[in-house]
mmCIF file of C-alpha atoms in Angstrom:
data_model
loop_
_atom_site.group_PDB
_atom_site.id
_atom_site.type_symbol
_atom_site.label_atom_id
_atom_site.label_comp_id
_atom_site.label_asym_id
_atom_site.label_seq_id
_atom_site.Cartn_x
_atom_site.Cartn_y
_atom_site.Cartn_z
ATOM 1 C CA MET T 27 19.702 -55.697 -40.652
ATOM 2 C CA THR T 28 16.998 -57.141 -41.962
ATOM 3 C CA SER T 29 17.752 -55.141 -45.170
ATOM 4 C CA ASP T 30 21.338 -56.962 -45.583
ATOM 5 C CA PHE T 31 19.761 -60.332 -45.824
ATOM 6 C CA ILE T 32 17.661 -59.853 -48.941
ATOM 7 C CA GLY T 33 18.917 -61.153 -52.381
ATOM 8 C CA ASN T 34 21.507 -63.495 -53.617
ATOM 9 C CA THR T 35 18.363 -66.793 -52.724
ATOM 10 C CA PRO T 36 20.056 -69.986 -54.354
ATOM 11 C CA ILE T 37 19.002 -71.211 -58.042
ATOM 12 C CA ARG T 38 18.980 -75.675 -57.788
ATOM 13 C CA ARG T 39 18.242 -77.893 -60.417
ATOM 14 C CA CYS T 40 14.922 -79.184 -60.374
ATOM 15 C CA ASP T 41 15.143 -82.915 -61.283
ATOM 16 C CA TYR T 42 11.668 -83.951 -61.234
ATOM 17 C CA LEU T 43 10.864 -80.989 -63.738
ATOM 18 C CA SER T 44 13.495 -81.184 -66.251
ATOM 19 C CA SER T 45 12.479 -84.950 -65.851
ATOM 20 C CA LYS T 46 8.946 -84.777 -66.994
ATOM 21 C CA TYR T 47 9.957 -82.512 -69.624
ATOM 22 C CA ASN T 48 12.941 -83.753 -71.536
ATOM 23 C CA THR T 49 14.988 -80.636 -70.603
ATOM 24 C CA ASN T 50 16.944 -78.196 -68.082
ATOM 25 C CA ILE T 51 14.694 -76.343 -65.097
ATOM 26 C CA PHE T 52 16.093 -74.384 -62.182
ATOM 27 C CA ILE T 53 14.284 -72.744 -59.731
ATOM 28 C CA LYS T 54 15.065 -69.291 -58.512
ATOM 29 C CA GLU T 55 14.210 -69.860 -54.728
ATOM 30 C CA GLU T 56 12.847 -66.245 -53.800
ATOM 31 C CA PHE T 57 10.792 -68.120 -50.766
ATOM 32 C CA HIS T 58 14.775 -67.427 -48.747
ATOM 33 C CA ASN T 59 14.479 -63.828 -49.177
ATOM 34 C CA PRO T 60 14.244 -62.949 -44.780
ATOM 35 C CA GLY T 61 9.809 -62.253 -45.924
ATOM 36 C CA MET T 62 9.932 -66.092 -47.464
ATOM 37 C CA SER T 63 8.835 -63.943 -50.337
ATOM 38 C CA SER T 64 10.149 -61.669 -54.450
ATOM 39 C CA LYS T 65 8.458 -58.811 -53.089
ATOM 40 C CA ASP T 66 10.976 -58.055 -50.450
ATOM 41 C CA ARG T 67 13.308 -56.491 -53.288
ATOM 42 C CA PRO T 68 10.796 -54.726 -54.833
ATOM 43 C CA ALA T 69 9.990 -53.379 -50.727
ATOM 44 C CA LEU T 70 13.362 -52.721 -49.496
ATOM 45 C CA PHE T 71 13.774 -50.337 -52.939
ATOM 46 C CA MET T 72 10.914 -48.208 -52.543
ATOM 47 C CA ILE T 73 10.854 -47.985 -48.880
ATOM 48 C CA GLU T 74 14.501 -46.726 -49.678
ATOM 49 C CA GLU T 75 13.807 -44.401 -52.572
ATOM 50 C CA ALA T 76 10.779 -42.810 -50.354
ATOM 51 C CA ILE T 77 12.980 -42.402 -47.295
ATOM 52 C CA ARG T 78 16.207 -40.721 -49.146
ATOM 53 C CA LYS T 79 13.924 -38.610 -51.249
ATOM 54 C CA GLY T 80 12.082 -37.486 -48.103
ATOM 55 C CA LYS T 81 8.655 -38.491 -49.360
ATOM 56 C CA ILE T 82 8.110 -39.652 -45.775
ATOM 57 C CA GLU T 83 8.666 -38.516 -42.642
ATOM 58 C CA PRO T 84 10.650 -40.116 -39.103
ATOM 59 C CA GLY T 85 7.799 -42.573 -37.948
ATOM 60 C CA GLY T 86 5.463 -42.109 -40.643
ATOM 61 C CA THR T 87 2.993 -45.216 -41.874
ATOM 62 C CA PHE T 88 3.936 -46.488 -45.111
ATOM 63 C CA VAL T 89 0.630 -48.121 -47.474
ATOM 64 C CA GLU T 90 -0.192 -50.631 -49.877
ATOM 65 C CA ALA T 91 -2.053 -52.519 -51.552
ATOM 66 C CA SER T 92 -0.745 -56.103 -51.869
ATOM 67 C CA SER T 93 -1.785 -59.650 -52.140
ATOM 68 C CA GLY T 94 0.331 -60.108 -48.942
ATOM 69 C CA ASN T 95 4.114 -60.751 -50.347
ATOM 70 C CA THR T 96 4.804 -56.786 -50.680
ATOM 71 C CA GLY T 97 3.089 -55.529 -47.720
ATOM 72 C CA TYR T 98 4.827 -58.962 -45.084
ATOM 73 C CA GLY T 99 8.119 -57.281 -46.811
ATOM 74 C CA LEU T 100 7.497 -53.529 -46.499
ATOM 75 C CA ALA T 101 5.775 -54.090 -42.607
ATOM 76 C CA MET T 102 8.839 -55.678 -41.707
ATOM 77 C CA ILE T 103 11.241 -53.958 -43.045
ATOM 78 C CA ALA T 104 9.350 -50.168 -41.850
ATOM 79 C CA ARG T 105 9.245 -52.150 -38.378
ATOM 80 C CA GLU T 106 12.987 -52.273 -38.337
ATOM 81 C CA MET T 107 13.197 -48.763 -39.151
ATOM 82 C CA GLY T 108 10.863 -46.826 -36.730
ATOM 83 C CA TYR T 109 7.634 -46.800 -38.868
ATOM 84 C CA ALA T 110 4.155 -48.048 -39.112
ATOM 85 C CA SER T 111 2.409 -50.008 -42.279
ATOM 86 C CA LYS T 112 -1.071 -49.934 -43.592
ATOM 87 C CA ILE T 113 -1.832 -52.469 -45.712
ATOM 88 C CA PHE T 114 -4.386 -53.092 -47.999
ATOM 89 C CA VAL T 115 -5.845 -56.417 -49.197
ATOM 90 C CA SER T 116 -8.750 -58.325 -51.223
ATOM 91 C CA LYS T 117 -11.211 -60.577 -49.667
ATOM 92 C CA SER T 118 -9.277 -63.504 -51.745
ATOM 93 C CA CYS T 119 -6.222 -62.843 -49.945
ATOM 94 C CA SER T 120 -5.029 -66.207 -47.796
ATOM 95 C CA SER T 121 -5.988 -66.008 -44.096
ATOM 96 C CA GLU T 122 -2.224 -67.371 -43.669
ATOM 97 C CA LYS T 123 -0.916 -64.018 -45.272
ATOM 98 C CA VAL T 124 -3.379 -61.659 -43.050
ATOM 99 C CA GLU T 125 -2.081 -63.041 -39.722
ATOM 100 C CA ILE T 126 1.444 -62.876 -40.625
ATOM 101 C CA LEU T 127 1.448 -59.210 -42.123
ATOM 102 C CA LYS T 128 -0.388 -58.628 -38.221
ATOM 103 C CA SER T 129 2.352 -60.677 -36.646
ATOM 104 C CA VAL T 130 5.272 -58.129 -38.224
ATOM 105 C CA GLY T 131 2.573 -55.183 -36.782
ATOM 106 C CA ALA T 132 1.154 -54.180 -39.681
ATOM 107 C CA ALA T 133 -2.155 -52.566 -39.648
ATOM 108 C CA VAL T 134 -4.669 -54.512 -42.273
ATOM 109 C CA GLU T 135 -7.219 -53.497 -44.257
ATOM 110 C CA ILE T 136 -9.502 -55.953 -46.535
ATOM 111 C CA CYS T 137 -11.435 -54.346 -49.586
ATOM 112 C CA GLU T 138 -13.638 -56.386 -52.148
ATOM 113 C CA ASN T 139 -11.334 -56.286 -54.648
ATOM 114 C CA SER T 140 -7.827 -55.398 -56.522
ATOM 115 C CA ASN T 141 -9.561 -54.544 -59.568
ATOM 116 C CA GLY T 142 -7.045 -50.952 -59.487
ATOM 117 C CA LEU T 143 -7.377 -47.094 -58.998
ATOM 118 C CA HIS T 144 -10.577 -46.813 -60.508
ATOM 119 C CA ASP T 145 -12.880 -49.574 -58.545
ATOM 120 C CA PHE T 146 -13.705 -47.512 -55.265
ATOM 121 C CA TYR T 147 -13.982 -51.162 -53.334
ATOM 122 C CA SER T 148 -10.569 -52.243 -54.611
ATOM 123 C CA THR T 149 -7.236 -52.275 -52.578
ATOM 124 C CA GLN T 150 -5.363 -49.727 -54.832
ATOM 125 C CA PHE T 151 -7.968 -47.154 -54.716
ATOM 126 C CA ARG T 152 -8.497 -47.293 -50.872
ATOM 127 C CA ALA T 153 -4.864 -47.502 -49.974
ATOM 128 C CA GLN T 154 -4.733 -44.961 -52.059
ATOM 129 C CA SER T 155 -7.812 -42.988 -51.085
ATOM 130 C CA TYR T 156 -5.654 -43.386 -46.878
ATOM 131 C CA ALA T 157 -2.768 -41.645 -47.942
ATOM 132 C CA ALA T 158 -4.069 -38.825 -49.246
ATOM 133 C CA ASN T 159 -6.298 -38.140 -46.425
ATOM 134 C CA ASN T 160 -4.383 -39.229 -43.327
ATOM 135 C CA SER T 161 -1.007 -37.097 -42.429
ATOM 136 C CA ASN T 162 2.547 -38.536 -42.789
ATOM 137 C CA CYS T 163 1.556 -41.377 -44.646
ATOM 138 C CA TYR T 164 3.363 -43.075 -48.160
ATOM 139 C CA PHE T 165 1.424 -45.189 -50.586
ATOM 140 C CA THR T 166 4.137 -46.798 -51.881
ATOM 141 C CA ASN T 167 2.005 -48.348 -55.173
ATOM 142 C CA GLN T 168 4.229 -51.013 -56.337
ATOM 143 C CA TYR T 169 1.682 -51.444 -59.755
ATOM 144 C CA TYR T 170 2.999 -47.710 -60.038
ATOM 145 C CA ASN T 171 6.111 -48.006 -58.523
ATOM 146 C CA SER T 172 9.801 -47.477 -61.019
ATOM 147 C CA SER T 173 11.584 -49.040 -58.085
ATOM 148 C CA ASN T 174 9.553 -52.606 -58.101
ATOM 149 C CA ILE T 175 10.990 -52.880 -62.195
ATOM 150 C CA LYS T 176 14.813 -51.575 -60.653
ATOM 151 C CA ALA T 177 14.850 -54.040 -57.316
ATOM 152 C CA HIS T 178 14.741 -56.557 -60.593
ATOM 153 C CA TYR T 179 17.183 -55.087 -62.924
ATOM 154 C CA LYS T 180 19.823 -54.254 -60.317
ATOM 155 C CA THR T 181 19.876 -57.347 -57.774
ATOM 156 C CA THR T 182 17.365 -60.390 -58.979
ATOM 157 C CA GLY T 183 18.524 -60.177 -63.340
ATOM 158 C CA PRO T 184 22.291 -59.811 -62.291
ATOM 159 C CA GLU T 185 21.906 -63.027 -60.091
ATOM 160 C CA ILE T 186 20.382 -65.111 -62.526
ATOM 161 C CA TRP T 187 23.216 -64.287 -64.914
ATOM 162 C CA GLN T 188 26.127 -64.836 -62.895
ATOM 163 C CA GLN T 189 24.453 -67.641 -61.203
ATOM 164 C CA MET T 190 24.045 -69.780 -64.656
ATOM 165 C CA LYS T 191 26.884 -68.308 -66.183
ATOM 166 C CA GLY T 192 25.222 -66.721 -69.148
ATOM 167 C CA GLU T 193 23.344 -70.612 -69.722
ATOM 168 C CA VAL T 194 19.968 -69.315 -70.468
ATOM 169 C CA THR T 195 17.735 -69.835 -72.982
ATOM 170 C CA HIS T 196 14.308 -68.826 -71.216
ATOM 171 C CA PHE T 197 13.162 -67.009 -68.164
ATOM 172 C CA ILE T 198 9.892 -68.361 -66.847
ATOM 173 C CA ALA T 199 7.467 -65.476 -63.861
ATOM 174 C CA GLY T 200 4.418 -65.026 -63.496
ATOM 175 C CA ILE T 201 2.835 -61.537 -63.979
ATOM 176 C CA GLY T 202 1.380 -59.619 -61.390
ATOM 177 C CA THR T 203 2.543 -55.908 -61.075
ATOM 178 C CA GLY T 204 5.479 -56.850 -63.552
ATOM 179 C CA GLY T 205 8.205 -55.877 -61.550
ATOM 180 C CA THR T 206 9.662 -59.016 -61.276
ATOM 181 C CA ILE T 207 9.500 -59.673 -64.836
ATOM 182 C CA SER T 208 9.785 -56.708 -66.620
ATOM 183 C CA GLY T 209 12.960 -56.317 -64.090
ATOM 184 C CA VAL T 210 14.672 -59.777 -64.781
ATOM 185 C CA GLY T 211 13.849 -59.965 -68.550
ATOM 186 C CA ARG T 212 15.249 -56.413 -69.407
ATOM 187 C CA PHE T 213 18.263 -57.325 -67.987
ATOM 188 C CA LEU T 214 18.455 -60.515 -69.497
ATOM 189 C CA LYS T 215 17.687 -59.706 -72.699
ATOM 190 C CA GLU T 216 19.739 -57.020 -72.498
ATOM 191 C CA LYS T 217 22.983 -59.338 -71.866
ATOM 192 C CA ASN T 218 21.458 -61.582 -74.300
ATOM 193 C CA LYS T 219 18.660 -60.741 -77.133
ATOM 194 C CA ASN T 220 17.890 -63.867 -77.573
ATOM 195 C CA ILE T 221 16.661 -65.240 -74.525
ATOM 196 C CA ASN T 222 12.582 -66.359 -74.075
ATOM 197 C CA ILE T 223 11.122 -63.968 -71.420
ATOM 198 C CA TRP T 224 7.493 -65.981 -70.814
ATOM 199 C CA GLY T 225 4.539 -64.626 -68.507
ATOM 200 C CA LEU T 226 2.294 -66.535 -66.894
ATOM 201 C CA GLU T 227 -1.615 -65.487 -66.247
ATOM 202 C CA PRO T 228 -4.631 -67.001 -65.160
ATOM 203 C CA THR T 229 -7.732 -67.475 -67.251
ATOM 204 C CA GLY T 230 -9.537 -63.618 -67.258
ATOM 205 C CA SER T 231 -6.400 -61.644 -66.624
ATOM 206 C CA ILE T 232 -5.916 -59.054 -69.683
ATOM 207 C CA LEU T 233 -2.550 -59.140 -70.334
ATOM 208 C CA SER T 234 -1.787 -61.583 -72.534
ATOM 209 C CA HIS T 235 -4.310 -59.582 -74.444
ATOM 210 C CA PHE T 236 -2.106 -56.074 -74.054
ATOM 211 C CA LEU T 237 0.558 -58.007 -75.235
ATOM 212 C CA THR T 238 -1.008 -59.602 -78.096
ATOM 213 C CA TYR T 239 -2.999 -56.052 -79.802
ATOM 214 C CA ARG T 240 -1.315 -53.323 -76.828
ATOM 215 C CA THR T 241 -5.374 -52.683 -76.084
ATOM 216 C CA LEU T 242 -7.715 -53.304 -73.388
ATOM 217 C CA PRO T 243 -10.295 -56.328 -75.034
ATOM 218 C CA THR T 244 -13.722 -54.542 -75.675
ATOM 219 C CA GLU T 245 -14.889 -58.217 -73.199
ATOM 220 C CA TYR T 246 -13.456 -59.563 -69.826
ATOM 221 C CA GLU T 247 -13.837 -62.873 -69.277
ATOM 222 C CA LYS T 248 -14.598 -64.360 -65.549
ATOM 223 C CA PHE T 249 -11.954 -63.941 -63.440
ATOM 224 C CA GLU T 250 -9.940 -66.751 -61.657
ATOM 225 C CA PRO T 251 -8.170 -65.293 -58.859
ATOM 226 C CA ILE T 252 -4.491 -66.888 -58.166
ATOM 227 C CA GLU T 253 -3.319 -64.520 -55.380
ATOM 228 C CA GLY T 254 -0.346 -62.722 -56.580
ATOM 229 C CA ILE T 255 -0.556 -63.020 -60.573
ATOM 230 C CA GLY T 256 -3.324 -61.938 -63.282
ATOM 231 C CA ARG T 257 -4.692 -58.565 -63.896
ATOM 232 C CA THR T 258 -7.816 -56.323 -64.906
ATOM 233 C CA PHE T 259 -5.990 -53.474 -65.634
ATOM 234 C CA ILE T 260 -2.123 -52.923 -67.495
ATOM 235 C CA PRO T 261 0.123 -51.746 -64.213
ATOM 236 C CA GLY T 262 2.288 -48.574 -64.772
ATOM 237 C CA SER T 263 5.435 -51.086 -63.027
ATOM 238 C CA LEU T 264 4.967 -53.581 -66.113
ATOM 239 C CA ASP T 265 7.252 -53.449 -69.052
ATOM 240 C CA ILE T 266 5.663 -55.278 -72.097
ATOM 241 C CA ASN T 267 8.740 -54.714 -74.454
ATOM 242 C CA CYS T 268 10.229 -56.772 -72.213
ATOM 243 C CA VAL T 269 7.762 -59.582 -72.773
ATOM 244 C CA ASP T 270 7.751 -62.295 -75.890
ATOM 245 C CA LYS T 271 4.566 -64.623 -74.872
ATOM 246 C CA ILE T 272 2.215 -65.230 -71.926
ATOM 247 C CA PHE T 273 0.140 -68.178 -70.923
ATOM 248 C CA GLN T 274 -2.897 -68.636 -69.258
ATOM 249 C CA ILE T 275 -3.938 -71.576 -67.006
ATOM 250 C CA GLY T 276 -7.131 -72.133 -64.396
ATOM 251 C CA ILE T 277 -7.062 -71.967 -60.957
ATOM 252 C CA ALA T 278 -8.204 -75.572 -60.886
ATOM 253 C CA ASP T 279 -5.032 -77.022 -62.824
ATOM 254 C CA SER T 280 -2.707 -75.100 -60.354
ATOM 255 C CA LYS T 281 -4.145 -76.588 -57.264
ATOM 256 C CA SER T 282 -3.908 -80.235 -58.925
ATOM 257 C CA ALA T 283 -0.196 -78.887 -59.494
ATOM 258 C CA ALA T 284 0.198 -78.233 -56.075
ATOM 259 C CA GLN T 285 -0.316 -81.242 -54.937
ATOM 260 C CA GLU T 286 1.008 -83.445 -57.487
ATOM 261 C CA TYR T 287 4.336 -81.294 -57.074
ATOM 262 C CA LYS T 288 4.077 -82.033 -52.808
ATOM 263 C CA ASN T 289 3.614 -85.999 -54.020
ATOM 264 C CA ALA T 290 6.750 -85.844 -56.072
ATOM 265 C CA THR T 291 9.020 -83.903 -54.485
ATOM 266 C CA GLY T 292 7.515 -83.632 -51.141
ATOM 267 C CA PHE T 293 8.232 -80.017 -51.089
ATOM 268 C CA LEU T 294 4.704 -77.130 -50.667
ATOM 269 C CA ILE T 295 5.114 -74.666 -53.429
ATOM 270 C CA GLY T 296 2.889 -71.189 -53.846
ATOM 271 C CA PHE T 297 -0.071 -70.800 -55.597
ATOM 272 C CA SER T 298 1.687 -68.922 -58.841
ATOM 273 C CA SER T 299 4.756 -71.159 -58.366
ATOM 274 C CA ALA T 300 2.244 -73.825 -58.714
ATOM 275 C CA ALA T 301 0.064 -72.024 -61.891
ATOM 276 C CA LEU T 302 3.558 -71.948 -63.313
ATOM 277 C CA VAL T 303 4.379 -76.056 -63.426
ATOM 278 C CA ALA T 304 0.110 -76.040 -64.395
ATOM 279 C CA MET T 305 1.001 -73.961 -67.139
ATOM 280 C CA LEU T 306 4.296 -76.303 -67.894
ATOM 281 C CA GLU T 307 1.795 -79.194 -68.156
ATOM 282 C CA ALA T 308 -1.012 -77.748 -70.080
ATOM 283 C CA HIS T 309 0.984 -75.843 -72.579
ATOM 284 C CA ILE T 310 4.299 -77.754 -73.479
ATOM 285 C CA ASN T 311 3.504 -78.875 -77.004
ATOM 286 C CA SER T 312 3.500 -74.580 -77.768
ATOM 287 C CA LEU T 313 6.552 -74.064 -75.753
ATOM 288 C CA ALA T 314 8.528 -76.790 -77.466
ATOM 289 C CA PHE T 315 11.857 -77.385 -74.877
ATOM 290 C CA LYS T 316 14.717 -78.905 -76.336
ATOM 291 C CA GLN T 317 16.787 -81.219 -74.453
ATOM 292 C CA THR T 318 19.415 -78.604 -74.622
ATOM 293 C CA ASP T 319 17.113 -75.961 -73.472
ATOM 294 C CA ILE T 320 17.895 -74.301 -70.011
ATOM 295 C CA ILE T 321 15.217 -72.978 -68.068
ATOM 296 C CA VAL T 322 15.419 -70.814 -65.199
ATOM 297 C CA VAL T 323 11.351 -70.606 -64.097
ATOM 298 C CA LEU T 324 11.365 -68.443 -60.548
ATOM 299 C CA PHE T 325 8.970 -69.564 -57.260
ATOM 300 C CA PRO T 326 8.084 -66.438 -55.606
ATOM 301 C CA ASP T 327 7.407 -67.633 -52.185
ATOM 302 C CA HIS T 328 7.120 -70.566 -50.432
ATOM 303 C CA GLY T 329 3.733 -73.230 -50.117
ATOM 304 C CA SER T 330 3.520 -72.844 -46.190
ATOM 305 C CA ARG T 331 1.895 -68.959 -46.875
ATOM 306 C CA TYR T 332 -1.638 -71.369 -48.875
ATOM 307 C CA MET T 333 -1.741 -74.533 -46.872
ATOM 308 C CA SER T 334 -5.741 -73.412 -46.460
ATOM 309 C CA LYS T 335 -5.857 -72.771 -50.022
ATOM 310 C CA LEU T 336 -3.829 -75.612 -51.104
ATOM 311 C CA TYR T 337 -2.805 -78.228 -48.817
ATOM 312 C CA SER T 338 -6.293 -78.409 -46.529
ATOM 313 C CA LYS T 339 -7.697 -81.382 -46.026
ATOM 314 C CA ASN T 340 -10.592 -80.010 -47.413
ATOM 315 C CA GLU T 341 -9.419 -78.208 -50.195
ATOM 316 C CA ILE T 342 -7.784 -81.543 -51.375
ATOM 317 C CA VAL T 343 -11.953 -83.042 -51.221
ATOM 318 C CA ASN T 344 -13.414 -80.145 -53.212
ATOM 319 C CA GLU T 345 -10.819 -80.334 -55.380
ATOM 320 C CA LYS T 346 -11.403 -84.471 -56.201
ATOM 321 C CA SER T 347 -15.357 -83.382 -56.104
ATOM 322 C CA LYS T 348 -14.618 -81.147 -58.701
ATOM 323 C CA VAL T 349 -13.107 -83.681 -60.807
ATOM 324 C CA ILE T 350 -15.475 -85.845 -60.744
#
């Protein structure tokens, strides 16, 4: 079963980033999961819980709103268990992700945005509506499903603690649904309350504002879409009490970071991983890393999912023209 190979992903020291910032940076490589992303973990937990609690009958359809990775994990696991899947993605989803969703039998519907249940044109509203109006369908709803946090609390967090032998000063991850940083952050804080749990989001996202003020902003900045992270609403699967700081980064810097990392290491990183690398560069002074710090960063997926957005010749030319 595919589920037998989910989790237990490696951590490796990144010599490039460690040397660049004179500290110790380790990467939790989630692209080693069967679906090449960290989202396989909550996908499995949400499916197993739904089946266990009788929320879906055999042969039914799992429905999700996804930027692609959760949808792929759900579709892959569901098909193996004898279920169908229907995934609602926003128009900003990469063409590679749409194609791999279809390759595992998912029905894909492209929506205007992913702005939450209050927006009639969003992936979340359309997914919920579809599940409510069709028989034997279950909307896993990763943005409000406690199994999203539980998956990372039960698996990713303990793996990091064990692999690092408890030697961790910082954990840094992008925030989308909030499940990863909440689950890992909760587990690590229980082990050592002094571990810094830091998140990142794109410019225009409201999560850092919510962390600081515990309210929604009265005015919204233009949202820069970086697949998988950032929100214009507060997901129920985000436990803000597990997060110490949230940093913002722009889309242009993230794309440049992907190219720079590839040139330096030969490795293709995903969009939110590139955003994390860009955040380190942009905020390095305020991060104030010490030589003795041990920082674990999470790379949730692989750059092969974003060839058209990060690594195509056209994209490189476009980014250079923007700089000029």
